[in-house]
Coordinates of N, CA and C in Angstrom, one line a residue:
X1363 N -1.5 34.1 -15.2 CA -1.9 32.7 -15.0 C -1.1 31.9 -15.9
X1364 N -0.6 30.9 -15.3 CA 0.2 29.9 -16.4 C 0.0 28.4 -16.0
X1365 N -0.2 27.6 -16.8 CA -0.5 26.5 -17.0 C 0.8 25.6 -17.8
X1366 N 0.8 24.4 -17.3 CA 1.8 23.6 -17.2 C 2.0 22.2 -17.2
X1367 N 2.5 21.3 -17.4 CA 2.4 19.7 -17.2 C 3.5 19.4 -16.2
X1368 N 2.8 19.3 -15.1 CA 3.7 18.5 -13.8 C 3.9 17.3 -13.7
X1369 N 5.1 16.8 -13.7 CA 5.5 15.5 -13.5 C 5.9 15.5 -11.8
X1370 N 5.6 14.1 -11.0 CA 5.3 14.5 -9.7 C 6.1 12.7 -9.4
X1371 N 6.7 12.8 -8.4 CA 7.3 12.0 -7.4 C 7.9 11.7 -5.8
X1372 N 7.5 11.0 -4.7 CA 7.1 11.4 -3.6 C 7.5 10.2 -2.9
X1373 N 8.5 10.2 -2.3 CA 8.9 8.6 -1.3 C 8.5 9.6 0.6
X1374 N 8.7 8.5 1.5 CA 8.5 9.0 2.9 C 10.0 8.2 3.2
X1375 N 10.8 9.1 4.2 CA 12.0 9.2 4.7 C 11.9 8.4 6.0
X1376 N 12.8 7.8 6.3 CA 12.8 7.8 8.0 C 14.0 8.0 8.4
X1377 N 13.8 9.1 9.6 CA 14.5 9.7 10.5 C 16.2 9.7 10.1
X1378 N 16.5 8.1 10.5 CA 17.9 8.0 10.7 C 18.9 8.6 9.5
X1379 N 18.0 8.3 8.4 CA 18.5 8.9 6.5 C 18.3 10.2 6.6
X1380 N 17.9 11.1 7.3 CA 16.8 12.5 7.0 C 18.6 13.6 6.5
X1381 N 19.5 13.2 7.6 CA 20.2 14.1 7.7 C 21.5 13.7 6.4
X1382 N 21.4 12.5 6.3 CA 22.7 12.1 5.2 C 22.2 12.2 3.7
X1383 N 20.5 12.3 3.7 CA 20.2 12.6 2.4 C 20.2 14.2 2.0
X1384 N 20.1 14.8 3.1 CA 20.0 16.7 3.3 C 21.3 17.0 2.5
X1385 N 22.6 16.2 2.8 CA 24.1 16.5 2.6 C 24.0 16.1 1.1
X1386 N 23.5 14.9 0.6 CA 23.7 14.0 -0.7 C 22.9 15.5 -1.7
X1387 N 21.5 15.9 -0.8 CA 20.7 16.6 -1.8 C 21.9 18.0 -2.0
X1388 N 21.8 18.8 -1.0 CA 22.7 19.7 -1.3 C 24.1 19.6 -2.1
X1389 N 24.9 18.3 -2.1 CA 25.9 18.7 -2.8 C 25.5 18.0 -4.5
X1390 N 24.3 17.6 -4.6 CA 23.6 17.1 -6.3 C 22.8 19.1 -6.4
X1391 N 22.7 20.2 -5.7 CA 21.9 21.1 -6.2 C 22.2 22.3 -6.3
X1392 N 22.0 23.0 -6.8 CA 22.2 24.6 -7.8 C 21.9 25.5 -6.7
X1393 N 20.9 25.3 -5.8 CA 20.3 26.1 -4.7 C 19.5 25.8 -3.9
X1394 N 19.5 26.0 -2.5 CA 18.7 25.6 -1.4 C 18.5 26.2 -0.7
X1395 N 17.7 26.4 0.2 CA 17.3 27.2 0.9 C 16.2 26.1 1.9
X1396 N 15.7 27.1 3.4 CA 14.8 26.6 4.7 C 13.7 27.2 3.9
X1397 N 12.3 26.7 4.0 CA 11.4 26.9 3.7 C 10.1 26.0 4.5
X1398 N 8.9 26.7 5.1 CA 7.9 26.5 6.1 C 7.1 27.4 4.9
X1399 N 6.2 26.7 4.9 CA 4.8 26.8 4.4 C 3.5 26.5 5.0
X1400 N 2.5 27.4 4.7 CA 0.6 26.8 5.2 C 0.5 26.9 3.9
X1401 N -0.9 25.6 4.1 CA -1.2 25.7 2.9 C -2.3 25.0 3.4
X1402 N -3.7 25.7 2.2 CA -5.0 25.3 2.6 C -5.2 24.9 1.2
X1403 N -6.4 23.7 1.4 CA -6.5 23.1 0.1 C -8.1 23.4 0.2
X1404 N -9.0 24.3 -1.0 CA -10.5 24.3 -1.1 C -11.1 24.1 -2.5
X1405 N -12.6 23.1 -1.4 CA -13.3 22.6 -2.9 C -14.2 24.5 -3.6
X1406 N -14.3 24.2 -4.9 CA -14.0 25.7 -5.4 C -15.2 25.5 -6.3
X1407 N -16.8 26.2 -6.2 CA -18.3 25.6 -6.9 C -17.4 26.2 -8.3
X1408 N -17.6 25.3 -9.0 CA -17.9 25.9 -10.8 C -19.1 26.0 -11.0
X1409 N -20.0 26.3 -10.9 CA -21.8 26.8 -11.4 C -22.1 27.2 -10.0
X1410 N -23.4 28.1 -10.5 CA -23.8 28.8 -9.6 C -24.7 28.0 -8.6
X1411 N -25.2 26.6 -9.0 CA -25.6 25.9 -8.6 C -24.9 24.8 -7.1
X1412 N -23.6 24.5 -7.7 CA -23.1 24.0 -6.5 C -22.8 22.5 -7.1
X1413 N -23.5 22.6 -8.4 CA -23.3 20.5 -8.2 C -22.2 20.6 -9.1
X1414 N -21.1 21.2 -9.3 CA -20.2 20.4 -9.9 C -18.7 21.6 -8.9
X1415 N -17.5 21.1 -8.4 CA -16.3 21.5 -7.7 C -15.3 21.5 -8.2
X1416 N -14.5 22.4 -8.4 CA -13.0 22.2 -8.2 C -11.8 21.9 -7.3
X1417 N -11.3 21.4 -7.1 CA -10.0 21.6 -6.0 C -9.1 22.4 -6.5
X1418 N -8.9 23.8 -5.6 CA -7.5 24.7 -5.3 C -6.5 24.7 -4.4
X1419 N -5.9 24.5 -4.8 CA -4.8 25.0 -3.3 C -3.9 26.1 -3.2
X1420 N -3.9 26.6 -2.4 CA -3.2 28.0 -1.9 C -2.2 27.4 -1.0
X1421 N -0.9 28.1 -1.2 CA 0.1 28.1 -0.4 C 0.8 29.5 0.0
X1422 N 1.2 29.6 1.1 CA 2.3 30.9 1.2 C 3.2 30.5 2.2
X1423 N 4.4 31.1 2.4 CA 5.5 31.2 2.9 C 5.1 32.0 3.9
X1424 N 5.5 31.0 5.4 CA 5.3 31.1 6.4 C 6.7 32.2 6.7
X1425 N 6.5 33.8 7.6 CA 7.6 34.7 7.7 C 7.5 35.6 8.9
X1426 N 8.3 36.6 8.9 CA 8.5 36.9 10.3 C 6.6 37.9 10.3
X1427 N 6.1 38.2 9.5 CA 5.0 39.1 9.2 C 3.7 37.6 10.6
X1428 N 4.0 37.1 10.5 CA 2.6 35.7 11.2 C 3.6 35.9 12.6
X1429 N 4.6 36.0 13.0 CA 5.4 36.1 14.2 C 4.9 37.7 14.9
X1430 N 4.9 38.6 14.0 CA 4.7 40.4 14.4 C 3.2 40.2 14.4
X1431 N 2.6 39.5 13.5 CA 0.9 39.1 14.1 C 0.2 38.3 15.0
X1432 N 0.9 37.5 15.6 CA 1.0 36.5 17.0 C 1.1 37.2 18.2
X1433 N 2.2 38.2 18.0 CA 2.5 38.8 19.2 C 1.4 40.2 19.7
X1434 N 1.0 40.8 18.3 CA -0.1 41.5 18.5 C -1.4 41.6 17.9
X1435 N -2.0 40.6 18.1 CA -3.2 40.4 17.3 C -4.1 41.8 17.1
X1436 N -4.0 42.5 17.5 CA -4.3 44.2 16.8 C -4.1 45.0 16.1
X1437 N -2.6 44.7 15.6 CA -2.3 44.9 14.5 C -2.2 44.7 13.5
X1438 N -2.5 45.5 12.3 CA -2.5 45.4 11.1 C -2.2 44.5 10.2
X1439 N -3.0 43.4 9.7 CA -2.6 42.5 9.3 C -2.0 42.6 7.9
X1440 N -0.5 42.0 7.6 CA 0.3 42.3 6.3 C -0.7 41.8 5.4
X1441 N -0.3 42.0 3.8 CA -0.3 41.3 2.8 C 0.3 40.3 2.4
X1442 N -0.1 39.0 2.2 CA 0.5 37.9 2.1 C 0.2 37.4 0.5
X1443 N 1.6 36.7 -0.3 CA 1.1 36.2 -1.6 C 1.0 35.2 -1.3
X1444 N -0.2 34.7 -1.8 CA -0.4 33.3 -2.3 C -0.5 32.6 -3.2
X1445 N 0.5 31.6 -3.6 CA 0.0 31.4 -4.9 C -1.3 30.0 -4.9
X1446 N -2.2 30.5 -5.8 CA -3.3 29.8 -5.9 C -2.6 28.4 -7.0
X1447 N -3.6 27.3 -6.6 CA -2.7 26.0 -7.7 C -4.1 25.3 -8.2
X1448 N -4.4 25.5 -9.8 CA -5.3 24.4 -10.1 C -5.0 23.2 -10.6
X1449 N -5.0 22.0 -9.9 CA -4.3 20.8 -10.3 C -5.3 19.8 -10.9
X1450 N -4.9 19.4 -12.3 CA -6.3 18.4 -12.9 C -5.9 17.5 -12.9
X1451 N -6.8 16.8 -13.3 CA -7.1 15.0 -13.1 C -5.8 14.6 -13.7
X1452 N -5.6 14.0 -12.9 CA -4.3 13.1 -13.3 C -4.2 11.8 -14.6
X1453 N -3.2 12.1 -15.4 CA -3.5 11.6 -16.7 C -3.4 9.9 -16.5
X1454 N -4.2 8.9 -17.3 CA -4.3 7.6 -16.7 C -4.2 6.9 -18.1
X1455 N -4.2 5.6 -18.0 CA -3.9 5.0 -19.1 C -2.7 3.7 -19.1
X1456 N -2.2 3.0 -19.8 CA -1.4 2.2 -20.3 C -0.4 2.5 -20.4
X1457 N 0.2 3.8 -21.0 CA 1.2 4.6 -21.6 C 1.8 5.4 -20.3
X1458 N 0.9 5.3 -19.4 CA 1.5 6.1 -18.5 C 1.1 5.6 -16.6
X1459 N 0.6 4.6 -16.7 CA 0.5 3.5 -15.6 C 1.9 3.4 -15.2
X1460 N 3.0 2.7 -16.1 CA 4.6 2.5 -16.2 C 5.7 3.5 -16.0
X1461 N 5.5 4.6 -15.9 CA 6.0 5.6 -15.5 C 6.2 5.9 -14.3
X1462 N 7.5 6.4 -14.1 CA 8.0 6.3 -12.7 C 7.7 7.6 -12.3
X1463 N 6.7 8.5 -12.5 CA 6.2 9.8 -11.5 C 4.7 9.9 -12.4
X1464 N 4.1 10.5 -11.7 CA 2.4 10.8 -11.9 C 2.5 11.9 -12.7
X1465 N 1.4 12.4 -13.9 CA 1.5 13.5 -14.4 C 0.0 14.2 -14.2
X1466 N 0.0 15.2 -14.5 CA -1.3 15.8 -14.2 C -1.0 17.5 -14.9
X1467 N -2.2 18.5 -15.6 CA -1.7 19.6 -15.9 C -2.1 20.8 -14.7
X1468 N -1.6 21.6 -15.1 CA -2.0 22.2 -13.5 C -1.7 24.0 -14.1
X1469 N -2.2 24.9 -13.2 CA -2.5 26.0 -14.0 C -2.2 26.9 -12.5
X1470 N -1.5 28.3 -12.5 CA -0.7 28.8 -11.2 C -1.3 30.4 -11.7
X1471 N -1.4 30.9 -10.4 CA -1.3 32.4 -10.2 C -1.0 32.6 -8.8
X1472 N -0.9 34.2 -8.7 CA -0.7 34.9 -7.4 C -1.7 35.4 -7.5
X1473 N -2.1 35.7 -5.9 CA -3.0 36.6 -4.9 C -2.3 37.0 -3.9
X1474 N -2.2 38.7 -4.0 CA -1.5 39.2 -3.0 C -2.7 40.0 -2.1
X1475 N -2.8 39.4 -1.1 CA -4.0 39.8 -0.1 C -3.7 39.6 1.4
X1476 N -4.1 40.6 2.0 CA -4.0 40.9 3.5 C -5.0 39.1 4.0
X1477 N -5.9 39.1 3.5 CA -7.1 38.1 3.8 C -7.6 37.3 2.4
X1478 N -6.6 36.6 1.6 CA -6.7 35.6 0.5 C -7.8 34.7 0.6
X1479 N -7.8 34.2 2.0 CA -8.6 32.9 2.1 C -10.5 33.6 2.2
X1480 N -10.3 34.8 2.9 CA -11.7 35.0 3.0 C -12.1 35.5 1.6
X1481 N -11.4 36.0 0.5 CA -11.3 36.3 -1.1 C -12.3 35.1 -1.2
X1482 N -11.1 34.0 -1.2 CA -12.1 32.8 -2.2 C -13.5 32.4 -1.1
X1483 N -13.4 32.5 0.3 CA -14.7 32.0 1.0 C -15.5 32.7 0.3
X1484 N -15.3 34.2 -0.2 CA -16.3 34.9 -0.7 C -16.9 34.2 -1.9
X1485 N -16.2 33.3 -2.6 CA -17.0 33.1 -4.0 C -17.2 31.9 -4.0
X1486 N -17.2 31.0 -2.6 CA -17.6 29.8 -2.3 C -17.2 28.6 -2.2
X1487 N -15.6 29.1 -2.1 CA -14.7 28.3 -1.6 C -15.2 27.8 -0.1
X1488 N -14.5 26.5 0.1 CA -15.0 25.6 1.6 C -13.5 24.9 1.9
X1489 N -13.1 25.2 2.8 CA -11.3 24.9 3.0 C -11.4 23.1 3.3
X1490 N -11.2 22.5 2.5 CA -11.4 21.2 2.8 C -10.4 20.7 4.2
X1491 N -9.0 20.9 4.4 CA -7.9 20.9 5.2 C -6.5 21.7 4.9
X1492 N -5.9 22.2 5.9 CA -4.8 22.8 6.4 C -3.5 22.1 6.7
X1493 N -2.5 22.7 6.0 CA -1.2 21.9 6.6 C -0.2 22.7 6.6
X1494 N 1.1 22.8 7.0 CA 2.1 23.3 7.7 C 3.2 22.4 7.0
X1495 N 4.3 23.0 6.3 CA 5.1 22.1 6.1 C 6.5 22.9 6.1
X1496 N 7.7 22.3 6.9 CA 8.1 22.9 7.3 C 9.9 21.9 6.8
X1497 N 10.8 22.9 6.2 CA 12.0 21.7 5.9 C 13.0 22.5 4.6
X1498 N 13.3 21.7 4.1 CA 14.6 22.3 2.7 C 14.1 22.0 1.2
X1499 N 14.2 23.5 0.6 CA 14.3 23.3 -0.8 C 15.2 23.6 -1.5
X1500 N 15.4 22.8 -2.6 CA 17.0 22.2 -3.1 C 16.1 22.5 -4.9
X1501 N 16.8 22.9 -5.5 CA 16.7 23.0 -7.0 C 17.9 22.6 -7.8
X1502 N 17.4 20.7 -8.3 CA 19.0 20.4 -9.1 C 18.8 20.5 -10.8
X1503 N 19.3 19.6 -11.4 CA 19.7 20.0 -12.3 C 19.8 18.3 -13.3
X1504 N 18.8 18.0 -13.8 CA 19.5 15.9 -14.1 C 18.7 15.9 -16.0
X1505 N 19.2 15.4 -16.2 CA 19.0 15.4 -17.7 C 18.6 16.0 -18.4
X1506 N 18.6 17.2 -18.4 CA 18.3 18.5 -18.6 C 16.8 19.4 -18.2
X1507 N 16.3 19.0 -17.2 CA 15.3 19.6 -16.6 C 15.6 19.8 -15.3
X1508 N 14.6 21.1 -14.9 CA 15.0 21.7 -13.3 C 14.0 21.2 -12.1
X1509 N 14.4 20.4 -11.7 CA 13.6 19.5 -10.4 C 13.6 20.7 -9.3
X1510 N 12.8 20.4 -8.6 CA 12.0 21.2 -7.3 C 12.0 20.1 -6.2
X1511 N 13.3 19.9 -5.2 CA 12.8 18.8 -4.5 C 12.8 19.5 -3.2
X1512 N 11.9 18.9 -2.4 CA 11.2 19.1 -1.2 C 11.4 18.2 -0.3
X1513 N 12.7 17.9 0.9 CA 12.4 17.6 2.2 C 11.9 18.4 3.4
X1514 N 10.4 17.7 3.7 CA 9.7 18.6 4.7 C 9.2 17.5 5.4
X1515 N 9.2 18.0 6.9 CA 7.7 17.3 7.9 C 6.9 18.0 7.8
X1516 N 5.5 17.4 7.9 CA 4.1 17.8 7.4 C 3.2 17.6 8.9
X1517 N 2.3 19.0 8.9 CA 1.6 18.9 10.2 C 0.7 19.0 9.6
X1518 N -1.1 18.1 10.3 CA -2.1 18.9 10.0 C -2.7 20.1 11.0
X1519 N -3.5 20.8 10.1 CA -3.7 22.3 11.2 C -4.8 22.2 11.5
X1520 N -5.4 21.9 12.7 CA -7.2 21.5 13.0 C -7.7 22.5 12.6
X1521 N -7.5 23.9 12.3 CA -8.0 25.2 11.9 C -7.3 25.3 10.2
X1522 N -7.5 25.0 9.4 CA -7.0 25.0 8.1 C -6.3 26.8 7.6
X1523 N -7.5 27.9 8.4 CA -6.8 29.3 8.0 C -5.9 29.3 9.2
X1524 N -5.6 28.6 9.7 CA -5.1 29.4 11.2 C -3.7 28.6 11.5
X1525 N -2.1 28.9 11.3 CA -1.5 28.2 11.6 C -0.9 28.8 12.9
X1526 N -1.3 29.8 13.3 CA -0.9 30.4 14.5 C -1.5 29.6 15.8
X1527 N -2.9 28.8 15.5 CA -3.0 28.3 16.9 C -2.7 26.7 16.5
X1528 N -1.6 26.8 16.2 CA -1.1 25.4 16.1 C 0.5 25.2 16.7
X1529 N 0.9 24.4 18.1 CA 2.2 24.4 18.8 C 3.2 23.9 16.9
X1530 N 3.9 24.5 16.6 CA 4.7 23.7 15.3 C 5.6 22.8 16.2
X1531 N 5.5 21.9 16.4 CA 6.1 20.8 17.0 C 6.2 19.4 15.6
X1532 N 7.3 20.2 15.2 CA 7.2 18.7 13.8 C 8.3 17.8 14.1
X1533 N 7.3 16.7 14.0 CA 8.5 15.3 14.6 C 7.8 13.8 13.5
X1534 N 8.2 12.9 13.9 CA 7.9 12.0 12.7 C 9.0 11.8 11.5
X1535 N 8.3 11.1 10.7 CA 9.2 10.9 9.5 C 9.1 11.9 8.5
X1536 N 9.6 12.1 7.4 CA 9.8 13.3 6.4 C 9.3 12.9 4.8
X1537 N 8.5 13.6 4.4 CA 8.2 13.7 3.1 C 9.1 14.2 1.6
X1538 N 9.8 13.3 0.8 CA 10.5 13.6 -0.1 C 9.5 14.1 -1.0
X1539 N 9.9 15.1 -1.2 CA 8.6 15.5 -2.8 C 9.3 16.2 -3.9
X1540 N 9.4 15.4 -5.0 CA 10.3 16.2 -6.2 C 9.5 16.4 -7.7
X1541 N 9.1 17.6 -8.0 CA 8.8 18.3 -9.6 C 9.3 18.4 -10.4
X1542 N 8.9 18.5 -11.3 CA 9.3 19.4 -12.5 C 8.3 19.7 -13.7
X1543 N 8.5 21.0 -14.0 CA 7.6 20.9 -15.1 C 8.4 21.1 -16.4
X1544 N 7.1 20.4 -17.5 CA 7.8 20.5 -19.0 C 6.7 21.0 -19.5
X1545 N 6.5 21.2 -21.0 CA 5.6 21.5 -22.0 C 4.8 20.0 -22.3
X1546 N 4.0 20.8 -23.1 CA 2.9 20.1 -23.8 C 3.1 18.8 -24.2
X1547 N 2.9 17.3 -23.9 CA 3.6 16.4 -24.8 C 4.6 15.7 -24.2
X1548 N 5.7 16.5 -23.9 CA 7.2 16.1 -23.1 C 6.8 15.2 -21.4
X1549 N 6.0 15.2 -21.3 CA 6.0 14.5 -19.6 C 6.6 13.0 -19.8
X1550 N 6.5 12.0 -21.2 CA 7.4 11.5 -20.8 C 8.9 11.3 -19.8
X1551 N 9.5 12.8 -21.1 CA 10.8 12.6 -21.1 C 11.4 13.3 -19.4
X1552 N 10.2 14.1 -18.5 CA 10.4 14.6 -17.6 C 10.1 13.4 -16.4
X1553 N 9.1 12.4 -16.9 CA 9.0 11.1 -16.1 C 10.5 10.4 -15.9
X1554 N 11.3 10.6 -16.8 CA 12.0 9.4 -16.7 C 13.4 10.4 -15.9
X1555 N 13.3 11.4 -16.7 CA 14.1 12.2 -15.4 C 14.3 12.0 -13.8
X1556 N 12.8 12.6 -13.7 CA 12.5 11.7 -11.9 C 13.1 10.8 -11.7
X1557 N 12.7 9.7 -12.7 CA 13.4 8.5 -11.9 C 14.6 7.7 -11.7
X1558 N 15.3 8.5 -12.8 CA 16.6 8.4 -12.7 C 17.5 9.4 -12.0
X1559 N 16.8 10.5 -11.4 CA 17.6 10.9 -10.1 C 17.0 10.1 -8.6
X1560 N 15.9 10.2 -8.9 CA 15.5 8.8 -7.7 C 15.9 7.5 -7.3
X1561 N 16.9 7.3 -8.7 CA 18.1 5.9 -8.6 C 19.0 6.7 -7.6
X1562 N 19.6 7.6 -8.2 CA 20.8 8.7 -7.2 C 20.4 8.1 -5.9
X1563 N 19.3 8.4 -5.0 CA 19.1 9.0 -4.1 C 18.7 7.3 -2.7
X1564 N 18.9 5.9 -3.9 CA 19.0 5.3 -3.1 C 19.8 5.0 -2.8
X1565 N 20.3 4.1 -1.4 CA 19.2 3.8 -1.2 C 18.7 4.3 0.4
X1566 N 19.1 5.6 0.4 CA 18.3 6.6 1.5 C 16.7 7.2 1.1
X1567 N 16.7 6.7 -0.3 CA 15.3 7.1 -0.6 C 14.7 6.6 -1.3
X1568 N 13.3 6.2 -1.5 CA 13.1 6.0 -2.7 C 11.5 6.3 -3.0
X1569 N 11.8 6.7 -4.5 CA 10.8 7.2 -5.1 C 9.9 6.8 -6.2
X1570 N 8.0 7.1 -5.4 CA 7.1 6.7 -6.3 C 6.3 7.6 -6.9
X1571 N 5.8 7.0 -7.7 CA 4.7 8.4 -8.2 C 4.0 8.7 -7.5
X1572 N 3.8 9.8 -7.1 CA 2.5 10.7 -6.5 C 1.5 10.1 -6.8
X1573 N 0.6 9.9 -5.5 CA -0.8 9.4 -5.5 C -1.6 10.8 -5.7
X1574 N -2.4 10.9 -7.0 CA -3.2 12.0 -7.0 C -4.6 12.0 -6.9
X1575 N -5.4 12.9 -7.0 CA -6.4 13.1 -6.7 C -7.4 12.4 -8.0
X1576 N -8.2 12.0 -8.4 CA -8.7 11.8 -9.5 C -10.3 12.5 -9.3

C-alpha cells in the first residue's frame, strides 16, 4: 500500500483538436501506449455501524481475458488486478484555491482476484457507478516531474460490474486528464508543473483543476 500527494488537472477536448493534440502529446512524451479501462467507484462503511463511508475506486485494464469471457460465459473466469484507489478530501484554503491543478492525498494497492468487486460487496462496499474509458496514455517529462496524461472518451455503464453488457460505442468529446505525484509538502511545485505544460498544450487544450469530491 502506498500513499501519495496527487496533483490533478482536467480540460474536455473537442473532436476536431482530438487528433492534432494525440501528435503534439506523443512527440512532448517518453512513452505511450492504447489503454481502455472499467472502473467502478464504491461507497466503502468505515464502522460497523454504517454512519460514516469512504469512497474507493477500483480500476483494471480492459484485455483480451473479458473478450475469451464474452464469448463463453462458462468459462472460467481469469484473475483480474485491480488496483484499488483511496482518494481524500481535497486540500482547500487560500494557498491553494490559486493553483492551477487540485491536490488531494490518496493511498493505492492491488487486488488480484478472479471476482474483486464481490471481495469488497462482501465487506460492504455499494458500487455507486461504472465507467469505461477508453483512449491513449502518454508519460512526459516537464520540470522535472513524471506526468500521467490521459486522452480518453468516457462511457457510463448502466451495470457498474458489468462492462460486457455495454455496446462500447465511444463517440462525443474527449477527456484530457493529467497527474502527477510528489511527496509530502511539494504539491506546490508539482501544481505549477501542470500548468505550465497545460500552456504547451494550447491552444488545443486547456487546462483546469480537477473538480473533486469533498
Amino acid at each position: 500500500m502506498e500513499g501519495r500527494t496527487e496533483c490533478r488537472a482536467v480540460g474536455v477536448i473537442a473532436n476536431p483538436n482530438v487528433n492534432t493534440l494525440a501528435q503534439a502529446l506523443r512527440g512532448m512524451c517518453t512513452k505511450y501506449g492504447a489503454l481502455e479501462l472499467h472502473e467502478v467507484v464504491m461507497r466503502v462503511p468505515m464502522d460497523a455501524n454504517n454512519q460514516q463511508s469512504t469512497m474507493l475506486r477500483l480500476s483494471r485494464k480492459v484485455g483480451k481475458a473479458d473478450q475469451k469471457t464474452a464469448a463463453n460465459p462458462f468459462a472460467e473466469k481469469p484473475a483480474d488486478r485491480w488496483l484499488a484507489t483511496h482518494e481524500g478530501l481535497p486540500l482547500r484554503g487560500p494557498a491553494v484555491s490559486s493553483l492551477p491543478a487540485a491536490v488531494r492525498e490518496i493511498t493505492e494497492s492491488y487486488c488480484n482476484s478472479a471476482d474483486a468487486l464481490q471481495f469488497w460487496k462482501s465487506l460492504g462496499g455499494q458500487p455507486e457507478y461504472g465507467l469505461l474509458k477508453k483512449g491513449n496514455e502518454y508519460i512526459c517529462h516537464h520540470m522535472g516531474h513524471e506526468l500521467r496524461v490521459l486522452l480518453l472518451q468516457v462511457l457510463t455503464l448502466p451495470t457498474p460490474e458489468s462492462p460486457l453488457d455495454t455496446a462500447r460505442n465511444y463517440s462525443g468529446k474527449y477527456v484530457l486528464d493529467v497527474t502527477t505525484r510528489v511527496a509530502p509538502g511539494a504539491h506546490v511545485e508539482g501544481c505549477q508543473a501542470l500548468g505550465s505544460f497545460g500552456a504547451k498544450l494550447e491552444p488545443l487544450a486547456s487546462l483546469q483543476p480537477a473538480v473533486l469530491n469533498s
